[in-house]
Short mmCIF file of C-alpha atoms in Angstrom, two decimals:
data_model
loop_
_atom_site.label_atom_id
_atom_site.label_comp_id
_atom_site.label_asym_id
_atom_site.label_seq_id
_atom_site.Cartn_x
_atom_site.Cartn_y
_atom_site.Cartn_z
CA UNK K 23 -161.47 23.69 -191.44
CA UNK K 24 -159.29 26.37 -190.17
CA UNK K 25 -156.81 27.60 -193.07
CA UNK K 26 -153.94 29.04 -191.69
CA UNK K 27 -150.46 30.45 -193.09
CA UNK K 28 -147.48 32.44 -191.51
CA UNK K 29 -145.44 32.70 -194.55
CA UNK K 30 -145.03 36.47 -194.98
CA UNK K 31 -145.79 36.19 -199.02
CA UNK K 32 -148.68 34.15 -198.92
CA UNK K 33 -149.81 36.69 -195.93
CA UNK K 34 -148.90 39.83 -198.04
CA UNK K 35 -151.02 37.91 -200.67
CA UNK K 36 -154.59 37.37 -198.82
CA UNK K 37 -154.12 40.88 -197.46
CA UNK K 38 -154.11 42.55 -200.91
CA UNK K 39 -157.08 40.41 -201.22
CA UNK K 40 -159.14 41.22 -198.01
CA UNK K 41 -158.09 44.44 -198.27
CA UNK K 42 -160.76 44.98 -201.78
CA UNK K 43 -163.84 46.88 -200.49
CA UNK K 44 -165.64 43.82 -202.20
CA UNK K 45 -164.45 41.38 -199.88
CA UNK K 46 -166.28 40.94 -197.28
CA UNK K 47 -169.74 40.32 -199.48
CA UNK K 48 -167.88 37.97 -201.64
CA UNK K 49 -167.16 35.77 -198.57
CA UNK K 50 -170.50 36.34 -196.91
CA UNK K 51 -171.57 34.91 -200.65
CA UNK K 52 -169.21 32.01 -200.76
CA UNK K 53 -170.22 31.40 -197.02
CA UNK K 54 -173.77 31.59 -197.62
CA UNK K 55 -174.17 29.37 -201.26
CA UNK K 56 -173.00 25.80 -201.80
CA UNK K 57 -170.98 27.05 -204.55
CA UNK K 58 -170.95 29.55 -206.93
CA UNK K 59 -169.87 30.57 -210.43
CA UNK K 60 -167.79 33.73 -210.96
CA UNK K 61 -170.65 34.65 -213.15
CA UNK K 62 -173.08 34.22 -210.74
CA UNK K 63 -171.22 35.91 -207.79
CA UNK K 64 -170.88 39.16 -210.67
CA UNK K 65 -174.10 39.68 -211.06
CA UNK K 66 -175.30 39.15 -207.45
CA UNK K 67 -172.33 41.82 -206.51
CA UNK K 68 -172.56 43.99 -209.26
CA UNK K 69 -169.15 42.92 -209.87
CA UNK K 70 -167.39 42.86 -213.53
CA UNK K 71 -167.38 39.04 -214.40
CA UNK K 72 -163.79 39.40 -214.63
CA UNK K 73 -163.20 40.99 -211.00
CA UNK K 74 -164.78 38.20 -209.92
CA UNK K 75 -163.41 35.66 -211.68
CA UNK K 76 -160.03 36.82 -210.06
CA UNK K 77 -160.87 36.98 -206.78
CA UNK K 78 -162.25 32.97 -206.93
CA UNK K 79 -159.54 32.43 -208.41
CA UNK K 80 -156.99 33.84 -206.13
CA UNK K 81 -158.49 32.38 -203.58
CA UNK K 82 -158.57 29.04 -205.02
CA UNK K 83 -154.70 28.85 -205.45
CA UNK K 84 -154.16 29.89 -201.90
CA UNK K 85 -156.57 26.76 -201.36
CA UNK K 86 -158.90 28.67 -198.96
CA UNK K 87 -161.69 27.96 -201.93
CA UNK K 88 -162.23 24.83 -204.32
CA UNK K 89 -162.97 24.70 -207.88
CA UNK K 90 -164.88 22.24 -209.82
CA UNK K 91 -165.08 21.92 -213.58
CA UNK K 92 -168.63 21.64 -214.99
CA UNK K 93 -169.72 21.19 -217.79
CA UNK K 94 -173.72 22.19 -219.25
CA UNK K 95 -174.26 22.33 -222.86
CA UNK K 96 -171.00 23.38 -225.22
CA UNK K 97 -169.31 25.20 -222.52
CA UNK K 98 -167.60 24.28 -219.45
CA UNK K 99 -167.08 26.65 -216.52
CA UNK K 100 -165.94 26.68 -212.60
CA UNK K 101 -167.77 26.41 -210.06
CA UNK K 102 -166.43 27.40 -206.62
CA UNK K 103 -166.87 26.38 -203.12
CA UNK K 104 -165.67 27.51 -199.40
CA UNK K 105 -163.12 24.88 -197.73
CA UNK K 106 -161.75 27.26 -195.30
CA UNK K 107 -164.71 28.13 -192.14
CA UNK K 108 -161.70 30.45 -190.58
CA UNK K 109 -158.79 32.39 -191.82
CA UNK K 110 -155.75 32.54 -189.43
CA UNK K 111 -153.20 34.99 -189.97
CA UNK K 112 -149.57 34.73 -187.99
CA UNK K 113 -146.69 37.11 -189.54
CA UNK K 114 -143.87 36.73 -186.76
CA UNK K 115 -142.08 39.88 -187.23
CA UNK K 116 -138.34 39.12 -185.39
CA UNK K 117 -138.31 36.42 -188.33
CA UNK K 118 -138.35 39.57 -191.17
CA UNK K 119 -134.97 41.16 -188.84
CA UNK K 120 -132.27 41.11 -191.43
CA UNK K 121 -130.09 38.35 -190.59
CA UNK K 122 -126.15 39.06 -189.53
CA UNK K 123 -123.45 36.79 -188.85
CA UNK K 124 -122.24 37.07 -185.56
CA UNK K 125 -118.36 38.55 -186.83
CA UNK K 126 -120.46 41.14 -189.14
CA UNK K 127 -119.70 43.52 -186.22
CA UNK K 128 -115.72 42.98 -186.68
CA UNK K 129 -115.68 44.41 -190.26
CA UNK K 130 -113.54 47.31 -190.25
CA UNK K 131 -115.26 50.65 -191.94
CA UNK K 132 -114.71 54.25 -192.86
CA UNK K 133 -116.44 56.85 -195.31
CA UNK K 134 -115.50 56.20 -198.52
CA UNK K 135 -113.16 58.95 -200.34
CA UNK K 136 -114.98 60.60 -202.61
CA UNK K 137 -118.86 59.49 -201.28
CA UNK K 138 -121.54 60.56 -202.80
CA UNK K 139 -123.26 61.24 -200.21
CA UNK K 140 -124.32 64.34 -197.98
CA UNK K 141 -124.34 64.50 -194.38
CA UNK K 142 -126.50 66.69 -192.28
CA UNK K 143 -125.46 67.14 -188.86
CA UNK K 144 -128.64 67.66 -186.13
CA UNK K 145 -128.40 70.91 -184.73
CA UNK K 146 -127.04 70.74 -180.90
CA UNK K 147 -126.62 67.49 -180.57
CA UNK K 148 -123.43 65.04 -181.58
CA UNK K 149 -125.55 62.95 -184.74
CA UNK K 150 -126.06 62.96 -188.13
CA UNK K 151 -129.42 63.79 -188.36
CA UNK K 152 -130.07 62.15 -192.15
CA UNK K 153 -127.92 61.03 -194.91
CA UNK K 154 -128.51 62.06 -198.61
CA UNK K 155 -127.48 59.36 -201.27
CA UNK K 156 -126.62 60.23 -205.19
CA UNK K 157 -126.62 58.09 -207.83
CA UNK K 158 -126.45 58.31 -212.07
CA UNK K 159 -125.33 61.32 -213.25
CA UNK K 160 -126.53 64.84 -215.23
CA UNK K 161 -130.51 64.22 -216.10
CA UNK K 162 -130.00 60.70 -214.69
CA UNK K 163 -128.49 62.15 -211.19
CA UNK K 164 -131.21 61.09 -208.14
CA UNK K 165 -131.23 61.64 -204.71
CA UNK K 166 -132.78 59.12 -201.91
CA UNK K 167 -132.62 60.58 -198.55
CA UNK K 168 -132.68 58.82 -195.82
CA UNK K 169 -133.47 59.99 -192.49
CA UNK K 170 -131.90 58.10 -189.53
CA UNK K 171 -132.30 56.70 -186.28
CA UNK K 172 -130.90 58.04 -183.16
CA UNK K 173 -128.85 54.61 -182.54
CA UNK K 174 -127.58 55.10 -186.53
CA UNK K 175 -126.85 58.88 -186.29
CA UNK K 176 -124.76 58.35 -183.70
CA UNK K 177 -122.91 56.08 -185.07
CA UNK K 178 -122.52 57.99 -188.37
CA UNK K 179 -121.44 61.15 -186.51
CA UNK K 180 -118.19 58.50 -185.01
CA UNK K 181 -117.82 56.50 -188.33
CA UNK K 182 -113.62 57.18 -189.32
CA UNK K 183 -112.98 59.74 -191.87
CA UNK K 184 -111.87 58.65 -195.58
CA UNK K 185 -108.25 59.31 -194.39
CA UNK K 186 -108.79 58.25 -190.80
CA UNK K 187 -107.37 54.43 -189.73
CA UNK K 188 -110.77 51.96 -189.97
CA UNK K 189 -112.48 50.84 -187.27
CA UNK K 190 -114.32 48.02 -186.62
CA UNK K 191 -118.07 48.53 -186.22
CA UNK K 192 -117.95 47.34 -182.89
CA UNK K 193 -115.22 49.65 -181.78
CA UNK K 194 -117.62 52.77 -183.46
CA UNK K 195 -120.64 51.38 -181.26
CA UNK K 196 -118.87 51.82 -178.43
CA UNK K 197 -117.75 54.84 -179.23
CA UNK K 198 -121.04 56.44 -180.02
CA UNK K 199 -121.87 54.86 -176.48
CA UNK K 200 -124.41 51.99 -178.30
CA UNK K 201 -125.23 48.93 -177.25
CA UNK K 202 -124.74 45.75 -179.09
CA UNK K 203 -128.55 45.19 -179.03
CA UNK K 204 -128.62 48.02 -181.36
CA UNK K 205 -126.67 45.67 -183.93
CA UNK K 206 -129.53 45.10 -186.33
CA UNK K 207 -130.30 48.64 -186.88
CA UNK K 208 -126.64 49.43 -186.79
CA UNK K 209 -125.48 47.27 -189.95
CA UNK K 210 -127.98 47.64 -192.03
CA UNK K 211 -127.52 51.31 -192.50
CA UNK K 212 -124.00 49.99 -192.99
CA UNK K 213 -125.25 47.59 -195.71
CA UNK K 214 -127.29 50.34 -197.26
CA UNK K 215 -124.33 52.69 -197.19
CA UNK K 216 -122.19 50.31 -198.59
CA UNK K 217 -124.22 49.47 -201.36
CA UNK K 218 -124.35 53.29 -202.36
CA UNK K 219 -120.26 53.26 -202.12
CA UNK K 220 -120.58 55.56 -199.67
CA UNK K 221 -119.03 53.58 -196.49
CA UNK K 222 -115.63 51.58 -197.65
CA UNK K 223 -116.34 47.92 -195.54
CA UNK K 224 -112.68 46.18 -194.88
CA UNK K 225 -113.20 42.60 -193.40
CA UNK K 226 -111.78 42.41 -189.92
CA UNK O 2 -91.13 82.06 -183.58
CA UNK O 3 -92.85 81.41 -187.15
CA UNK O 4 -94.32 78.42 -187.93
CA UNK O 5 -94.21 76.94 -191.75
CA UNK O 6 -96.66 78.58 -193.76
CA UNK O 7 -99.29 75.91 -194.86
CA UNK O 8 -101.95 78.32 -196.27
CA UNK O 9 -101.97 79.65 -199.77
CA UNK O 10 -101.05 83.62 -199.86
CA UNK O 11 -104.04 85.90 -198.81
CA UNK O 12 -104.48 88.81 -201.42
CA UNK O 13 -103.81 91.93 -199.46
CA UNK O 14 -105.97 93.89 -201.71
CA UNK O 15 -109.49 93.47 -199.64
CA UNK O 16 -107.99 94.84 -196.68
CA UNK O 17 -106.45 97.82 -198.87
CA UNK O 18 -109.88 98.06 -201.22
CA UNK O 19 -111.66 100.35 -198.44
CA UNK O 20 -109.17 102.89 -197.95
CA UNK O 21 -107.77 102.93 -201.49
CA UNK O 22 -111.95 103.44 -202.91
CA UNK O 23 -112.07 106.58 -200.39
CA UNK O 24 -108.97 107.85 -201.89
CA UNK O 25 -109.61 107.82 -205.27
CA UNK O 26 -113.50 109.03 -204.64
CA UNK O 27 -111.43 111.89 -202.94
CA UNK O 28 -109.22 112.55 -205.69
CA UNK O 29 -111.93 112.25 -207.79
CA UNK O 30 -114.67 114.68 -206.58
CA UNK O 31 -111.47 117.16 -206.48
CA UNK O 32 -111.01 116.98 -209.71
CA UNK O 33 -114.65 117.00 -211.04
CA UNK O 34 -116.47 119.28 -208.80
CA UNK O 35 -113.87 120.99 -206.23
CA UNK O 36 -112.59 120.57 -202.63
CA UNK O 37 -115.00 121.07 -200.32
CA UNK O 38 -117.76 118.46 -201.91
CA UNK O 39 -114.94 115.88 -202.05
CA UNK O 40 -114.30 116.71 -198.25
CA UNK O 41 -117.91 116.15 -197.30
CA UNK O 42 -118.11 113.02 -199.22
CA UNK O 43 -114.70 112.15 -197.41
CA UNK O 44 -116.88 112.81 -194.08
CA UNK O 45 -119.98 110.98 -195.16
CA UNK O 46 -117.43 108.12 -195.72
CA UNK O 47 -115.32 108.13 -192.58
CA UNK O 48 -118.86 108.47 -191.03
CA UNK O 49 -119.98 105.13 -192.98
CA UNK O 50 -117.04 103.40 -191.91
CA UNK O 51 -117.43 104.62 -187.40
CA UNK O 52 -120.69 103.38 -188.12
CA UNK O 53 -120.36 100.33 -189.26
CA UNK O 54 -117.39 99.66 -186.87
CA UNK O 55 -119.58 100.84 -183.78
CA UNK O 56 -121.22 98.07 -184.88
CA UNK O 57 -118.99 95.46 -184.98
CA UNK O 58 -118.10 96.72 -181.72
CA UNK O 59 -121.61 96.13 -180.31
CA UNK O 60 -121.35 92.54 -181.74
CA UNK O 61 -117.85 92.06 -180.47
CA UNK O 62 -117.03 93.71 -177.64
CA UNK O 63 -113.75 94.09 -178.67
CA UNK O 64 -111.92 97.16 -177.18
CA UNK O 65 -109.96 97.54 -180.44
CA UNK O 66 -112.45 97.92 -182.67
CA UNK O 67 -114.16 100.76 -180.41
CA UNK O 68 -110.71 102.70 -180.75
CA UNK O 69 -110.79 102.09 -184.89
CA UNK O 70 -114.46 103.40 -184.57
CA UNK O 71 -113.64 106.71 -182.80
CA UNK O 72 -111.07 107.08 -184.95
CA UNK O 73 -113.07 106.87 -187.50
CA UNK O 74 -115.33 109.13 -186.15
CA UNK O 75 -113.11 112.06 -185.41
CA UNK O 76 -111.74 111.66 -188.80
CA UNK O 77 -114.89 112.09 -190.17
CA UNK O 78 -115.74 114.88 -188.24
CA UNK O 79 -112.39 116.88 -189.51
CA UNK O 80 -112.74 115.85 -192.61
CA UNK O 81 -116.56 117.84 -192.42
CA UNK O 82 -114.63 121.31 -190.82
CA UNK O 83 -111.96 121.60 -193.39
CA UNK O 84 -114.37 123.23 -196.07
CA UNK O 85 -114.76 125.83 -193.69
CA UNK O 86 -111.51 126.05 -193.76
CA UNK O 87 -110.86 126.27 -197.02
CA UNK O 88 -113.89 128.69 -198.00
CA UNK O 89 -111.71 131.59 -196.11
CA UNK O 90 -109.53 134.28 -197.60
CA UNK O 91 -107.27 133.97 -196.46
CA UNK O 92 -107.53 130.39 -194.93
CA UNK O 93 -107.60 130.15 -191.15
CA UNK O 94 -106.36 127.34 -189.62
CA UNK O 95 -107.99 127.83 -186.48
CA UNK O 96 -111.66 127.43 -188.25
CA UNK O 97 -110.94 123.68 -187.85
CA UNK O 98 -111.41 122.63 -184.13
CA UNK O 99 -107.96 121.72 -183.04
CA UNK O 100 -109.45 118.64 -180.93
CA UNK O 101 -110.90 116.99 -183.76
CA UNK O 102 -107.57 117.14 -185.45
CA UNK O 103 -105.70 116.27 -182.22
CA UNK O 104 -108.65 113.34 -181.48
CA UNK O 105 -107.84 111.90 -185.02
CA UNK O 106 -104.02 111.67 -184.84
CA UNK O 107 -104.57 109.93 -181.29
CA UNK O 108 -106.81 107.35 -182.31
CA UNK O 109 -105.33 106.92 -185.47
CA UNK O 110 -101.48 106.08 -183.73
CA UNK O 111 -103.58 103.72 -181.16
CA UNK O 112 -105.03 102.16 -184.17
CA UNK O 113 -102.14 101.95 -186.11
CA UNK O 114 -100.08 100.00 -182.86
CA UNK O 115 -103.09 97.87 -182.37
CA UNK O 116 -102.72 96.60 -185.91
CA UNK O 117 -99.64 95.80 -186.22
CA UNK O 118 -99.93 93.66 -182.64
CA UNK O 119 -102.88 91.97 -184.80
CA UNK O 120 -105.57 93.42 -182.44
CA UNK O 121 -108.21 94.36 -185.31
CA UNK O 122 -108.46 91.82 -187.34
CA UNK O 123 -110.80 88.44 -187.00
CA UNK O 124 -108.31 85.50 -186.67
CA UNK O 125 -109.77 82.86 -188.41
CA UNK O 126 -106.20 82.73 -191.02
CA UNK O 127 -104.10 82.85 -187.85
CA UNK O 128 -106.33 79.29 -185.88
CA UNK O 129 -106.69 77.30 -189.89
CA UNK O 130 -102.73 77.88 -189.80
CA UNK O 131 -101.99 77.19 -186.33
CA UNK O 132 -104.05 73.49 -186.48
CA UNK O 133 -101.93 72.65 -189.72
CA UNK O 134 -99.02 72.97 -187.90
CA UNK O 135 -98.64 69.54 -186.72
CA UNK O 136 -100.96 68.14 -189.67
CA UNK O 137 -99.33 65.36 -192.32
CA UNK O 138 -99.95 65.74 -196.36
CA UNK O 139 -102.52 63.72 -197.51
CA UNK O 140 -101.98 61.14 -200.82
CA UNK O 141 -105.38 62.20 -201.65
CA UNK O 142 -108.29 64.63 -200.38
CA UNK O 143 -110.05 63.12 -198.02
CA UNK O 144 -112.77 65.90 -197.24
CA UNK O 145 -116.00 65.08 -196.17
CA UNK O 146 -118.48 67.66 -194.58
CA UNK O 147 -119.08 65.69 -191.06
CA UNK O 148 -118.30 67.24 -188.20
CA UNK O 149 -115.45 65.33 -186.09
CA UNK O 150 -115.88 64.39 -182.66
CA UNK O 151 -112.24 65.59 -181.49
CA UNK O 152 -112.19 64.59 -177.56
CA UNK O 153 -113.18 65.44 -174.56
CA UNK O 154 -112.36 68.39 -171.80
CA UNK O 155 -113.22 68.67 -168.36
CA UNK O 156 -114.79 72.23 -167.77
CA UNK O 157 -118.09 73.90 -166.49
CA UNK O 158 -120.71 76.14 -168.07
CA UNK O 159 -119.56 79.15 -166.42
CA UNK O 160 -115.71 78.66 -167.61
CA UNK O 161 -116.88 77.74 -171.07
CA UNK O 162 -119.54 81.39 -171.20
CA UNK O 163 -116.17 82.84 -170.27
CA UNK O 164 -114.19 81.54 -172.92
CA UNK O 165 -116.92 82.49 -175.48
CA UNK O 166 -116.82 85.75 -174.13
CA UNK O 167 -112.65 85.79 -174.56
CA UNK O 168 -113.00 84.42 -178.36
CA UNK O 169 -115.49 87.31 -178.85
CA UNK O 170 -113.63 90.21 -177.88
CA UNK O 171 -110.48 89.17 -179.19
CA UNK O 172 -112.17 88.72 -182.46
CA UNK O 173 -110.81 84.71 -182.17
CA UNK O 174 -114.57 82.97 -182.92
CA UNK O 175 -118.16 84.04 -183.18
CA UNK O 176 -119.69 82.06 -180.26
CA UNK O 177 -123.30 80.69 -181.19
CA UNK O 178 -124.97 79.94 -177.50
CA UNK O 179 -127.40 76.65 -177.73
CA UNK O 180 -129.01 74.85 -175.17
CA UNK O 181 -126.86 72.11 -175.69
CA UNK O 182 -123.46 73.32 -176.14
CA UNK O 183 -121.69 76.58 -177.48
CA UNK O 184 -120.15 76.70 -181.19
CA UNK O 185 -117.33 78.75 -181.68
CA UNK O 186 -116.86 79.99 -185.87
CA UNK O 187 -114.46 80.96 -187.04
CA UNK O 188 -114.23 84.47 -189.11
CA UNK O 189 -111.88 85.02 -191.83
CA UNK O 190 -110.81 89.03 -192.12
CA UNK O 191 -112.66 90.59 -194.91
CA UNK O 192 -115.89 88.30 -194.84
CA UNK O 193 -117.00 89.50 -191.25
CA UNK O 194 -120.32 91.35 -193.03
CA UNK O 195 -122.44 89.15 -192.87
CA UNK O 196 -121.66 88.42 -189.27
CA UNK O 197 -121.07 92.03 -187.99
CA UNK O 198 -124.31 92.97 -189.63
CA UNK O 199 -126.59 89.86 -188.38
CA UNK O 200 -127.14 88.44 -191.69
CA UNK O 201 -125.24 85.58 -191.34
CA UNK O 202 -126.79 83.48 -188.66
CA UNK O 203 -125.82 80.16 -189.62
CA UNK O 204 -122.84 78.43 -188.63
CA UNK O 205 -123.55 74.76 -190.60
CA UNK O 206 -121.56 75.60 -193.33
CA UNK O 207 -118.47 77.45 -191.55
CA UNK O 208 -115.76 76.13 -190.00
CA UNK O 209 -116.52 75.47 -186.32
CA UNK O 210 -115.47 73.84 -183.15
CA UNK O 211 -118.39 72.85 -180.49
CA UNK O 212 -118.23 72.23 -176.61
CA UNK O 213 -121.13 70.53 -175.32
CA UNK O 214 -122.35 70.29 -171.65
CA UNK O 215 -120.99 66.92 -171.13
CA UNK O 216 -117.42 68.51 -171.98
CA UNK O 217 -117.67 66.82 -175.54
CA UNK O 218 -115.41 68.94 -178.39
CA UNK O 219 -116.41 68.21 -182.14
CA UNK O 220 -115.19 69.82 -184.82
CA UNK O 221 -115.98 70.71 -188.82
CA UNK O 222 -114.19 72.40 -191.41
CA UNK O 223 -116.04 74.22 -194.08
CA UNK O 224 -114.99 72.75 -198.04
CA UNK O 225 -114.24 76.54 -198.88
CA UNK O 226 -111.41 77.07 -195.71
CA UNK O 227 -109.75 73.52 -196.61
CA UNK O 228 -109.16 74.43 -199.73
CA UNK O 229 -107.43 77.44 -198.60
CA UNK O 230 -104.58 75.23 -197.90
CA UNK O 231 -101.50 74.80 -200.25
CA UNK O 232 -101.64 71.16 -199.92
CA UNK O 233 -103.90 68.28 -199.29
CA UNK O 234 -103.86 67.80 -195.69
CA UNK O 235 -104.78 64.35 -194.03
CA UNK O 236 -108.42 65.71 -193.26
CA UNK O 237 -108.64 64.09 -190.12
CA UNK O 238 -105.81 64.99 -188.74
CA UNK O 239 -106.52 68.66 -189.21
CA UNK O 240 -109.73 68.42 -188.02
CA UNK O 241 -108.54 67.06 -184.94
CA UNK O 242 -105.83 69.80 -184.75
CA UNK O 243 -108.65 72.44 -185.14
CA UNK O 244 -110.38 71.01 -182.16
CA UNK O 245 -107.11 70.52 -180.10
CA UNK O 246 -105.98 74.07 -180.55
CA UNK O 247 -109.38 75.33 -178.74
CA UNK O 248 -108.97 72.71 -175.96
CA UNK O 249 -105.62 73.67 -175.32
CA UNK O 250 -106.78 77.68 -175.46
CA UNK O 251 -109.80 76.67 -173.09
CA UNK O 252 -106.61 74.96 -170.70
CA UNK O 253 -104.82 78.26 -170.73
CA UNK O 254 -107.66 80.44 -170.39
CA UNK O 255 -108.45 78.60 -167.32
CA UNK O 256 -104.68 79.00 -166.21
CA UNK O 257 -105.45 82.65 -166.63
CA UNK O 258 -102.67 82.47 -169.57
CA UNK O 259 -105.00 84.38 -171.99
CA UNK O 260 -102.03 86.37 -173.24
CA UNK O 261 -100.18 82.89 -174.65
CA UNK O 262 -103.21 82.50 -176.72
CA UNK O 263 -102.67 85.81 -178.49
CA UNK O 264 -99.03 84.54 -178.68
CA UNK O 265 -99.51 81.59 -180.49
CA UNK O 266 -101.97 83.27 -182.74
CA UNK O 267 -99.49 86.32 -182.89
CA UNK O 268 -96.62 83.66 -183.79
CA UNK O 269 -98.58 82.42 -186.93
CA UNK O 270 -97.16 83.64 -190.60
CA UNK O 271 -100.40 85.35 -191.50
CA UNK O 272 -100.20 89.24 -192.56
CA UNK O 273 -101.95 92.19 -190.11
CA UNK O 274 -104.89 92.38 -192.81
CA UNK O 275 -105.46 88.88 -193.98
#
C-alpha cells in the first residue's frame, strides 16, 4: 500500500516526525516485525517507553500504522503494525500563494498619517530598502523589521504620501515600472502594512 | 520681488556669536592682563577663523569664501604687529606694515559687498523658502521620512557634474557623487561644521534632492527642516516643490542663466546671516 497525502498540515505533520533522529530505526523496526508494542520497540531502541509510545501513535492517526488492542493477563496494551510499504509526499507550493481577488489591485492606498513605521531608503537606488513596524507602547513598544523585495521596495518608494491623493495599487505598479505578475508579492506587503496601520487601504 | 515668508524667524545671534565671542575675549584680556596679550589672542583668533575658512574654501570652491579667508588672514596678521606698536615710546605708526592694514580694509569692503549680495552664506533657508512658495497649508502634518520621487529631467552626466559643481561653489548644495546618481544637500548657515570639516558624511537624514542617470529627480525633507516652517505644509506638495526648484535651476543652468538662479534665491525673505 502506498500512503500518500498532499495536504500541507498533514505533510508539516509526518515531517516533524521523520525529521526525529530516531526515525529511520523505528521504521526499519516496524518494517522488519509483524507488529510491535511501544514497549517492545523502547527497549530494542533504547528509546523512553513514552517516546515511543508517541511516535506509534502519531503514526497510527495519520493511518500509515495500525493498532490492535490486546489483552494478556490484567492489562491490555497496543500492539502496532505497518500498513503503509511507501510514503508519498506532494506539497504543491502555487496552492500556499496567498489568494487575491482579481479587483484587490483597484484598492486605492496611501501611507497612513501618523504610521508607525520607519522607512529606510537603499542607498543609490530609487527603493525602500526595508520597512520597520512598531507596535504597544513604553516597555511594551516592539519592533518587527521587515526587509523587502526589490518588486515591494519599489513600490513603497512610489506609494502616495499621507497628504498625497490615493492611488490605486495598480496605478503605483506601474509607476514603480512593475509588472502585474508581481501582484502576489505586491499586496501582501500591502496586507501586512495594513494590518500594522501603517498603509491607509480605500476601496476603489 | 519678495516672496511671503513661510519660515519661522532665524535667530540672528549664531551668525553674530563668532564675532561678538572675539570681542568680548578682546575686551577682556585688556582688562585682565593688558593690550598686547589681548592683541595676540585677537591674532591667534582671526588666524583660527582664515583657517578654518581656507577650509571651507577647499571643500567649496567658492570664490567668496577665499576672499573672507584672506581677510581673515590679513586681519590676523595686523592684529599680531600692533603690540609692536604699542610697546614704543612714543608709538610709531609705521612699526605696523602699512600693507597688512591696507590688505585688511580691502578684503574686509569685498567681504562686506559680498555679504550683503548673499555670496557667503550656505543657502539652504533661501531653497526650503523658495519650494514653499507655491505650497498649500496642510489640515494636518502629513510628514513621513520617504524620499519622493518628484519627476523626471532630460540631461547628461556631464551637464549634471556641472551643475554639482555650480551648487558647490555658490554654496547652494553639498553634492554627494554615487555611482548611481548625484545627491545634492542642502546646508543651513551656521550648521556647515560638520560638513566643512568632513565629519558629516551622511546625507540620509538631511534634506536632499537626487538626479539619477536615467534623469530620475527624488526628493526628501529632513523632520528637523519641516518643522522650520510656520505652518503645516501639505508635505507632498513641498516635497515636490523642493525637487521642482532644482529641475528648473538644472533648466537654467543649461540655458547658461546661472545668474537667475542667484536671483530667485537672492529674491527670497531670508536675512544675509541666516
Amino acid at each position: 500500500m502506498i500512503w500518500s497525502t498532499s495536504d500541507p498540515e498533514t505533510v508539516a505533520q509526518l515531517g516533524s516526525f521523520l525529521a526525529r533522529e530516531y526515525a529511520r530505526p523505528f521504521l526499519a523496526l516496524l518494517a522488519t516485525y509483524q507488529d510491535v508494542s511501544a514497549s517492545e520497540a523502547a527497549s530494542r531502541l533504547g528509546l523512553h517507553i513514552r517516546t515511543a509510545q508517541d511516535f506509534l501513535e502519531g503514526l497510527a492517526v495519520l493511518g500509515i500504522a495500525g493498532k490492535t488492542e490486546v489483552h494478556e493477563g490484567k492489562r491490555p496494551y497496543f500492539r502496532y503494525t505497518l500498513l503503509a510499504e511507501s510514503l508519498m509526499l506532494t506539497l504543491d507550493l502555487t496552492s500556499l500563494r496567498v489568494p487575491h481577488s482579481g479587483d484587490a489591485l483597484d484598492a486605492r492606498v496611501r501611507e497612513r498619517l501618523h504610521a508607525r513605521a520607519d522607512f529606510v531608503a537603499a542607498r543609490g537606488d530609487s527603493l525602500i530598502g526595508n520597512v520597520t513596524l512598531w507596535s504597544g507602547n513604553g516597555r511594551e513598544r516592539k519592533q518587527h523589521r521587515i526587509s523587502l523585495t526589490d518588486p515591494q521596495g519599489r513600490f513603497l518608494f512610489h506609494l502616495p504620501f499621507p497628504d498625497a491623493e490615493p492611488l490605486t495599487i495598480a496605478e503605483i505598479m506601474c509607476k514603480a515600472g512593475l509588472d502585474r505578475d508581481l501582484a502576489p508579492e505586491i499586496l501582501d506587503i500591502v496586507t501586512v502594512l495594513a494590518e500594522h496601520e501603517v498603509v491607509e487601504v480605500l476601496p476603489g | 520681488m519678495y516672496g511671503t515668508r513661510r519660515l519661522k524667524p532665524d535667530s540672528p545671534f549664531p551668525g553674530l556669536f563668532l564675532p561678538i565671542s572675539a570681542l568680548l575675549i578682546f575686551l577682556a584680556l585688556t582688562l585682565s592682563v593688558g593690550v598686547r596679550p589681548a592683541y595676540y589672542a585677537m591674532s591667534a583668533i582671526f588666524f583660527g577663523f582664515s583657517a578654518y575658512t581656507f577650509v571651507a574654501y577647499s571643500r567649496t570652491r567658492s570664490n567668496g569664501l577665499l576672499i573672507v579667508a584672506l581677510y581673515q588672514a590679513f586681519a590676523a596678521a595686523t592684529a599680531a604687529s600692533y603690540p609692536g606698536v604699542l610697546g614704543t615710546r612714543p608709538p610709531q605708526p609705521n612699526a605696523v606694515p602699512a600693507i597688512f592694514v591696507a590688505l585688511t580694509l580691502f578684503f574686509g569692503v569685498w567681504m562686506g559687498v559680498l555679504a550683503f549680495g548673499k555670496r557667503l552664506k550656505w543657502r539652504g533657508r533661501d531653497l526650503l523658502e523658495l519650494a514653499a512658495q507655491p505650497v498649500d497649508e496642510a489640515a494636518a502634518i502629513g510628514y513621513t521620512d520617504r524620499p519622493r520621487p518628484v519627476g523626471r529631467v532630460d540631461t547628461t552626466e556631464r551637464e549634471l557634474a556641472a551643475f554639482a559643481d555650480f551648487c558647490r561653489r555658490n554654496l547652494i548644495a553639498v553634492p554627494y557623487v554615487e555611482p548611481n546618481r548625484v545627491v545634492l544637500a542642502l546646508v543651513i548657515e551656521g550648521q556647515d561644521y560638520g560638513v566643512v570639516l568632513g565629519l558629516h558624511r551622511d546625507y540620509a537624514d538631511d534634506t536632499w534632492v537626487a538626479f539619477d542617470r536615467e534623469g530620475n529627480v527624488t526628493a526628501h525633507i529632513a523632520r528637523r527642516d519641516y518643522l522650520r516652517y510656520r505652518d503645516d505644509l501639505s508635505f507632498d506638495q513641498l516635497c515636490v516643490s523642493l525637487g521642482q526648484v532644482f529641475v528648473d535651476f538644472l533648466g537654467l543652468f543649461a540655458q547658461g542663466n546661472n545668474v537667475r538662479i542667484i536671483d530667485r534665491l537672492n529674491a527670497m525673505p531670508v536675512g544675509i546671516m541666516s
